[in-house]
CSV table of N, CA and C in Angstrom, one decimal:
chain,number,residue,atom,x,y,z
A,153,MET,N,-9.6,10.8,-3.0
A,153,MET,CA,-8.3,9.4,-3.7
A,153,MET,C,-8.7,7.9,-2.8
A,154,ASN,N,-9.2,7.4,-2.9
A,154,ASN,CA,-9.1,5.8,-2.3
A,154,ASN,C,-8.1,4.9,-2.9
A,155,LEU,N,-7.2,4.2,-2.8
A,155,LEU,CA,-5.8,4.0,-2.7
A,155,LEU,C,-6.5,2.0,-2.0
A,156,PRO,N,-6.9,1.2,-2.7
A,156,PRO,CA,-7.6,-0.2,-2.1
A,156,PRO,C,-6.7,-1.1,-1.3
A,157,VAL,N,-5.5,-1.1,-2.3
A,157,VAL,CA,-3.5,-1.6,-2.7
A,157,VAL,C,-3.2,-2.0,-1.2
A,158,PHE,N,-3.7,-2.7,-0.8
A,158,PHE,CA,-2.6,-3.6,0.4
A,158,PHE,C,-2.7,-3.3,1.5
A,159,ALA,N,-3.0,-2.2,2.4
A,159,ALA,CA,-3.9,-2.5,3.6
A,159,ALA,C,-5.0,-3.3,3.7
A,160,GLN,N,-5.3,-3.0,2.6
A,160,GLN,CA,-6.8,-4.2,2.8
A,160,GLN,C,-7.0,-5.2,2.2
A,161,ASP,N,-6.1,-5.6,1.3
A,161,ASP,CA,-6.0,-6.7,0.6
A,161,ASP,C,-5.5,-7.3,1.5
A,162,LEU,N,-4.5,-7.1,1.9
A,162,LEU,CA,-3.2,-8.1,3.2
A,162,LEU,C,-3.8,-7.0,4.2
A,163,PRO,N,-5.3,-7.8,5.1
A,163,PRO,CA,-5.3,-7.3,7.0
A,163,PRO,C,-4.9,-7.2,7.6
A,164,GLN,N,-3.8,-8.7,7.5
A,164,GLN,CA,-2.8,-8.7,8.8
A,164,GLN,C,-1.9,-7.7,8.2
A,165,ALA,N,-1.7,-6.7,7.5
A,165,ALA,CA,-0.5,-6.2,7.1
A,165,ALA,C,-0.9,-5.1,8.1
A,166,THR,N,-2.2,-4.4,8.7
A,166,THR,CA,-2.5,-3.5,9.5
A,166,THR,C,-3.5,-3.2,10.6
A,167,GLY,N,-3.4,-4.6,11.3
A,167,GLY,CA,-3.9,-5.5,12.0
A,167,GLY,C,-5.6,-5.2,12.6
A,168,GLY,N,-6.1,-4.8,10.9
A,168,GLY,CA,-7.4,-5.2,11.1
A,168,GLY,C,-8.1,-3.3,10.7
A,169,LYS,N,-9.4,-3.4,10.4
A,169,LYS,CA,-9.9,-1.9,10.0
A,169,LYS,C,-9.5,-0.9,11.7
A,170,GLU,N,-10.0,-1.7,12.8
A,170,GLU,CA,-9.8,-0.4,14.0
A,170,GLU,C,-7.9,-0.4,14.5
A,171,GLN,N,-7.4,-0.9,14.2
A,171,GLN,CA,-6.4,0.0,14.3
A,171,GLN,C,-6.0,0.9,13.0
A,172,THR,N,-6.1,0.6,11.3
A,172,THR,CA,-6.3,1.2,10.5
A,172,THR,C,-6.9,2.8,10.7
A,173,VAL,N,-8.2,2.7,10.8
A,173,VAL,CA,-8.9,3.7,11.7
A,173,VAL,C,-8.2,4.5,12.4
A,174,GLN,N,-8.2,4.2,14.0
A,174,GLN,CA,-6.6,4.8,14.8
A,174,GLN,C,-5.3,4.9,13.9
A,175,SER,N,-4.5,4.1,13.0
A,175,SER,CA,-3.8,4.6,12.9
A,175,SER,C,-3.9,6.1,11.6
A,176,SER,N,-5.2,5.9,11.2
A,176,SER,CA,-5.4,6.9,10.4
A,176,SER,C,-5.7,8.4,10.8
A,177,GLN,N,-6.1,8.2,11.9
A,177,GLN,CA,-6.1,9.3,12.7
A,177,GLN,C,-5.0,10.0,13.4
A,178,THR,N,-4.2,9.3,13.8
A,178,THR,CA,-3.0,8.9,14.0
A,178,THR,C,-1.9,10.4,13.4
A,179,LEU,N,-1.8,9.6,11.7
A,179,LEU,CA,-1.3,9.8,10.6
A,179,LEU,C,-1.6,11.5,10.5
A,180,ARG,N,-2.9,11.9,10.6
A,180,ARG,CA,-3.4,13.4,10.0
A,180,ARG,C,-2.9,13.7,11.3
A,181,LEU,N,-2.7,13.9,13.0
A,181,LEU,CA,-2.0,14.9,13.3
A,181,LEU,C,-0.5,14.9,13.3
A,182,ASN,N,0.1,13.5,13.0
A,182,ASN,CA,1.9,13.2,12.5
A,182,ASN,C,2.3,13.8,11.9
A,183,LEU,N,1.9,13.9,10.2
A,183,LEU,CA,1.9,14.0,8.8
A,183,LEU,C,1.7,15.2,8.0
A,184,ASP,N,2.1,16.0,8.0
A,184,ASP,CA,1.8,16.9,7.0
A,184,ASP,C,2.2,16.8,5.9
A,185,ALA,N,1.1,16.7,5.1
A,185,ALA,CA,1.0,15.8,3.4
A,185,ALA,C,2.1,16.9,2.6
A,186,SER,N,2.2,18.1,2.7
A,186,SER,CA,2.9,19.4,2.8
A,186,SER,C,4.2,18.7,2.8
A,187,THR,N,4.7,18.7,4.0
A,187,THR,CA,6.1,18.1,4.1
A,187,THR,C,7.1,16.7,3.6
A,188,ILE,N,6.2,16.1,3.1
A,188,ILE,CA,6.1,14.9,2.4
A,188,ILE,C,7.7,15.3,1.3
A,189,PRO,N,8.5,14.8,1.0
A,189,PRO,CA,9.3,15.2,0.2
A,189,PRO,C,8.8,14.7,-1.4
A,190,ALA,N,8.9,15.1,-2.4
A,190,ALA,CA,9.2,14.5,-3.5
A,190,ALA,C,9.1,12.6,-4.1
A,191,GLU,N,10.8,13.1,-3.6
A,191,GLU,CA,10.9,11.6,-3.6
A,191,GLU,C,10.2,10.5,-3.4
A,192,LYS,N,10.1,10.3,-1.9
A,192,LYS,CA,9.0,9.4,-1.3
A,192,LYS,C,7.7,9.6,-1.7
A,193,VAL,N,7.4,10.7,-2.5
A,193,VAL,CA,6.0,10.2,-2.9
A,193,VAL,C,6.0,9.9,-4.2
A,194,SER,N,7.2,9.7,-5.2
A,194,SER,CA,7.4,8.8,-6.2
A,194,SER,C,8.1,7.1,-5.7
A,195,GLN,N,8.6,7.3,-4.6
A,195,GLN,CA,9.0,6.2,-4.1
A,195,GLN,C,8.0,4.7,-3.9
A,196,PHE,N,6.6,5.5,-3.6
A,196,PHE,CA,5.3,5.4,-3.2
A,196,PHE,C,4.5,4.7,-4.1
A,197,ALA,N,4.3,5.8,-4.8
A,197,ALA,CA,3.7,5.4,-6.7
A,197,ALA,C,4.5,4.6,-6.8
A,198,LYS,N,5.4,4.1,-6.8
A,198,LYS,CA,6.1,2.6,-7.8
A,198,LYS,C,6.1,1.8,-7.3
A,199,ALA,N,5.7,1.6,-5.6
A,199,ALA,CA,5.1,0.5,-4.8
A,199,ALA,C,3.9,0.0,-5.1
A,200,TYR,N,3.1,1.5,-5.2
A,200,TYR,CA,2.1,0.9,-5.3
A,200,TYR,C,1.8,0.3,-6.7
A,201,LEU,N,1.7,1.0,-7.1
A,201,LEU,CA,2.1,-0.1,-8.5
A,201,LEU,C,2.6,-1.2,-8.9
A,202,GLN,N,3.5,-1.8,-9.0
A,202,GLN,CA,4.3,-2.7,-8.3
A,202,GLN,C,3.7,-3.7,-7.7
A,203,VAL,N,3.3,-3.0,-6.4
A,203,VAL,CA,2.3,-3.8,-5.4
A,203,VAL,C,0.6,-4.4,-5.9
A,204,LEU,N,0.1,-3.0,-6.6
A,204,LEU,CA,-0.7,-3.1,-7.0
A,204,LEU,C,-0.9,-4.7,-8.3
A,205,ALA,N,0.3,-4.4,-9.4
A,205,ALA,CA,0.8,-5.5,-10.2
A,205,ALA,C,0.4,-6.8,-9.9
A,206,LEU,N,1.3,-7.4,-8.6
A,206,LEU,CA,1.5,-8.0,-7.9
A,206,LEU,C,0.2,-8.8,-7.5
A,207,ILE,N,-0.4,-8.2,-6.6
A,207,ILE,CA,-2.3,-8.7,-6.2
A,207,ILE,C,-2.9,-9.0,-6.9
A,208,GLU,N,-3.0,-8.1,-8.3
A,208,GLU,CA,-3.2,-8.8,-9.3
A,208,GLU,C,-3.2,-9.6,-10.2
A,209,GLY,N,-1.5,-10.5,-9.9
A,209,GLY,CA,-1.7,-11.2,-10.6
A,209,GLY,C,-1.5,-12.6,-10.1
A,210,GLN,N,-1.8,-12.3,-8.5
A,210,GLN,CA,-1.8,-13.6,-7.9
A,210,GLN,C,-3.3,-13.9,-6.8
A,211,GLN,N,-4.2,-13.0,-7.1
A,211,GLN,CA,-5.9,-12.7,-6.8
A,211,GLN,C,-6.2,-14.9,-7.4
A,212,ALA,N,-5.7,-15.2,-8.5
A,212,ALA,CA,-6.5,-16.5,-9.2
A,212,ALA,C,-5.5,-17.1,-8.3
A,213,GLN,N,-4.5,-17.5,-8.0
A,213,GLN,CA,-4.1,-18.6,-7.6
A,213,GLN,C,-4.3,-18.8,-6.0
A,214,LEU,N,-4.7,-17.3,-5.3
A,214,LEU,CA,-5.1,-17.1,-4.1
A,214,LEU,C,-6.5,-17.9,-3.8
A,215,HIS,N,-7.5,-17.7,-4.9
A,215,HIS,CA,-8.8,-18.1,-4.0
A,215,HIS,C,-8.2,-19.5,-5.0
A,216,ALA,N,-7.6,-20.3,-6.2
A,216,ALA,CA,-7.6,-21.5,-6.3
A,216,ALA,C,-7.5,-22.0,-5.1
A,217,ALA,N,-6.7,-21.9,-3.7
A,217,ALA,CA,-6.3,-22.7,-2.6
A,217,ALA,C,-7.4,-23.2,-2.4
A,218,GLU,N,-7.2,-24.8,-2.3
A,218,GLU,CA,-7.8,-25.7,-1.7
A,218,GLU,C,-8.8,-25.3,-0.9
A,219,THR,N,-7.6,-25.5,0.7
A,219,THR,CA,-8.1,-25.3,1.7
A,219,THR,C,-7.3,-24.2,3.0
A,220,GLU,N,-7.9,-23.6,4.0
A,220,GLU,CA,-7.5,-22.6,4.5
A,220,GLU,C,-5.9,-22.3,5.1
A,221,VAL,N,-5.6,-23.6,4.9
A,221,VAL,CA,-4.4,-23.6,5.1
A,221,VAL,C,-3.2,-23.1,4.3
A,222,GLU,N,-3.4,-23.6,2.9
A,222,GLU,CA,-2.9,-22.8,1.7
A,222,GLU,C,-3.3,-22.1,1.1
A,223,PHE,N,-4.8,-21.0,1.4
A,223,PHE,CA,-5.4,-19.8,1.0
A,223,PHE,C,-4.5,-18.5,2.3
A,224,HIS,N,-3.8,-19.4,3.6
A,224,HIS,CA,-2.7,-18.5,4.7
A,224,HIS,C,-1.2,-18.4,4.0
A,225,ARG,N,-1.0,-19.5,3.6
A,225,ARG,CA,0.4,-19.8,2.8
A,225,ARG,C,0.5,-18.7,2.4
A,226,LYS,N,-0.4,-18.7,0.8
A,226,LYS,CA,-0.3,-18.0,-0.3
A,226,LYS,C,-0.3,-16.9,0.3
A,227,GLU,N,-1.2,-16.0,1.0
A,227,GLU,CA,-1.6,-15.1,1.5
A,227,GLU,C,-0.2,-14.7,2.2
A,228,ARG,N,0.2,-15.5,2.5
A,228,ARG,CA,2.0,-15.0,3.7
A,228,ARG,C,2.6,-14.3,2.2
A,229,GLU,N,2.2,-15.2,1.2
A,229,GLU,CA,4.1,-15.7,1.0
A,229,GLU,C,3.7,-13.9,-0.5
A,230,ILE,N,2.5,-14.0,-1.0
A,230,ILE,CA,2.2,-12.1,-1.4
A,230,ILE,C,2.6,-11.4,-0.8
A,231,GLN,N,2.5,-11.4,0.7
A,231,GLN,CA,2.9,-10.5,1.2
A,231,GLN,C,4.0,-10.3,1.6
A,232,ASP,N,4.8,-11.5,2.0
A,232,ASP,CA,6.5,-10.6,1.6
A,232,ASP,C,7.2,-10.8,0.7
A,233,GLN,N,6.2,-10.8,-0.4
A,233,GLN,CA,6.7,-10.1,-2.0
A,233,GLN,C,6.4,-8.9,-1.9
A,234,ALA,N,5.2,-8.2,-1.8
A,234,ALA,CA,5.1,-6.9,-1.2
A,234,ALA,C,5.9,-6.4,-0.3
A,235,PHE,N,6.1,-7.1,0.5
A,235,PHE,CA,7.6,-6.0,1.4
A,235,PHE,C,8.8,-6.4,1.0
A,236,ALA,N,9.2,-6.8,-0.1
A,236,ALA,CA,10.0,-7.1,-0.9
A,236,ALA,C,10.5,-5.7,-1.8
A,237,ILE,N,9.3,-5.9,-2.3
A,237,ILE,CA,9.1,-4.7,-3.8
A,237,ILE,C,9.2,-3.0,-2.9
A,238,ILE,N,8.7,-3.4,-1.6
A,238,ILE,CA,8.1,-1.6,-1.0
A,238,ILE,C,9.7,-1.9,-0.5
A,239,GLU,N,10.5,-2.3,-0.2
A,239,GLU,CA,11.7,-2.3,0.3
A,239,GLU,C,13.3,-2.1,-0.5
A,240,GLN,N,12.5,-2.7,-2.4
A,240,GLN,CA,13.4,-2.6,-3.0
A,240,GLN,C,13.4,-0.9,-3.6
A,241,VAL,N,11.9,-0.1,-3.5
A,241,VAL,CA,12.0,1.1,-4.0
A,241,VAL,C,13.0,2.3,-3.1
A,242,GLY,N,12.9,1.5,-2.1
A,242,GLY,CA,13.6,2.3,-0.7
A,242,GLY,C,12.5,2.5,0.2
A,243,LEU,N,11.4,2.4,1.0
A,243,LEU,CA,10.6,2.7,1.6
A,243,LEU,C,10.7,1.8,2.9
A,244,THR,N,10.5,1.7,4.3
A,244,THR,CA,10.3,0.7,4.9
A,244,THR,C,8.7,0.1,5.1
A,245,LYS,N,8.5,-0.7,5.8
A,245,LYS,CA,6.5,-1.4,5.3
A,245,LYS,C,6.4,-0.1,6.1
A,246,SER,N,6.4,0.6,6.9
A,246,SER,CA,5.3,1.7,8.1
A,246,SER,C,5.5,2.5,7.5
A,247,GLU,N,6.6,3.1,6.4
A,247,GLU,CA,6.1,4.2,5.9
A,247,GLU,C,5.0,4.1,4.5
A,248,TYR,N,4.7,2.9,3.8
A,248,TYR,CA,4.4,2.4,2.9
A,248,TYR,C,2.6,2.6,3.2
A,249,LEU,N,3.1,2.0,4.4
A,249,LEU,CA,1.3,2.0,4.9
A,249,LEU,C,1.2,3.1,5.8
A,250,GLN,N,2.1,4.3,5.7
A,250,GLN,CA,1.5,5.4,7.0
A,250,GLN,C,1.3,6.4,5.4
A,251,LEU,N,1.8,6.3,4.4
A,251,LEU,CA,1.8,6.9,2.9
A,251,LEU,C,0.0,6.5,2.6
A,252,LEU,N,0.2,5.0,2.3
A,252,LEU,CA,-1.2,4.8,1.7
A,252,LEU,C,-2.1,5.8,2.5
A,253,ASN,N,-2.3,5.3,3.9
A,253,ASN,CA,-3.5,5.9,4.8
A,253,ASN,C,-3.6,7.1,4.7
A,254,LEU,N,-2.2,8.2,4.4
A,254,LEU,CA,-2.0,9.2,4.2
A,254,LEU,C,-3.4,9.8,2.8
A,255,ALA,N,-2.8,8.9,1.9
A,255,ALA,CA,-3.2,9.2,0.3
A,255,ALA,C,-4.8,9.4,0.6
A,256,ASN,N,-5.6,8.2,1.1
A,256,ASN,CA,-7.5,8.1,1.4
A,256,ASN,C,-7.7,9.0,2.6
A,257,ILE,N,-6.7,9.3,3.2
A,257,ILE,CA,-7.7,10.2,4.1
A,257,ILE,C,-7.2,12.2,3.9
A,258,ASP,N,-6.3,12.4,3.4
A,258,ASP,CA,-6.1,13.5,2.8
A,258,ASP,C,-5.7,13.8,1.3
A,259,PRO,N,-7.1,14.2,0.9
A,259,PRO,CA,-7.0,14.7,-0.4
A,259,PRO,C,-6.1,15.5,-0.7
A,260,GLU,N,-5.6,16.5,-0.1
A,260,GLU,CA,-4.0,16.9,-1.2
A,260,GLU,C,-2.8,16.0,-1.4
A,261,PHE,N,-2.7,15.2,-0.6
A,261,PHE,CA,-1.8,14.5,-0.6
A,261,PHE,C,-2.1,13.1,-1.8
A,262,GLY,N,-3.2,12.6,-1.9
A,262,GLY,CA,-4.0,11.8,-2.5
A,262,GLY,C,-3.8,12.4,-3.8
A,263,GLU,N,-4.2,13.6,-3.9
A,263,GLU,CA,-3.9,14.8,-5.5
A,263,GLU,C,-2.3,14.1,-5.4
A,264,ARG,N,-1.1,14.4,-4.9
A,264,ARG,CA,0.0,14.9,-5.5
A,264,ARG,C,0.5,12.9,-6.1
A,265,VAL,N,0.3,12.2,-5.2
A,265,VAL,CA,-0.1,11.0,-5.3
A,265,VAL,C,-0.7,10.7,-6.2
A,266,ALA,N,-1.6,10.6,-7.1
A,266,ALA,CA,-2.6,10.9,-8.2
A,266,ALA,C,-1.7,11.1,-9.6
A,267,VAL,N,-1.0,12.2,-9.2
A,267,VAL,CA,-0.5,12.3,-10.4
A,267,VAL,C,0.7,12.7,-10.8
A,268,GLN,N,1.5,12.0,-9.6
A,268,GLN,CA,2.1,10.7,-10.0
A,268,GLN,C,1.9,9.4,-10.3
A,269,LEU,N,1.2,8.8,-10.0
A,269,LEU,CA,0.8,7.9,-10.7
A,269,LEU,C,0.6,8.3,-12.2
A,270,GLN,N,-0.2,9.1,-12.4
A,270,GLN,CA,-0.2,9.0,-14.0
A,270,GLN,C,1.0,9.9,-14.5
A,271,GLU,N,2.1,10.2,-14.4
A,271,GLU,CA,3.2,10.6,-14.9
A,271,GLU,C,3.7,9.2,-14.8
A,272,ILE,N,3.8,7.7,-13.9
A,272,ILE,CA,4.5,7.0,-13.9
A,272,ILE,C,3.9,5.8,-15.2
A,273,SER,N,2.6,6.1,-15.4
A,273,SER,CA,1.6,5.3,-15.7
A,273,SER,C,2.1,5.9,-17.7
A,274,ASN,N,2.2,7.2,-17.6
A,274,ASN,CA,2.2,7.4,-19.1
A,274,ASN,C,3.9,7.3,-19.2
A,275,LYS,N,4.3,7.2,-18.2
A,275,LYS,CA,6.0,6.3,-19.2
A,275,LYS,C,6.0,5.6,-20.5
């Protein structure tokens, strides 16, 4: 499963690809996907879908920026809104990013997330 939202769409949140790769390797050592509670998976899936909708909804405004300064200002606004969504569902920024990375590197956890996303989408 490859969840593209947030870590890649808002690169400053992860510190770039090198840090993402390093974080992914660290996560594999520190997190056991089978021990992550269903509630955390549910919170992550809810946040993921809301952040995805936010980013998709703001793409046009972001690309309509006429200057680099305006682009970065809008990008920060989107990032702040995304972090607010993440915190509203009960996750920290760090938890969200860790779960996002884990879903991308651990097939078992990625499947758990995919099932949760499907369940939410079917409601």
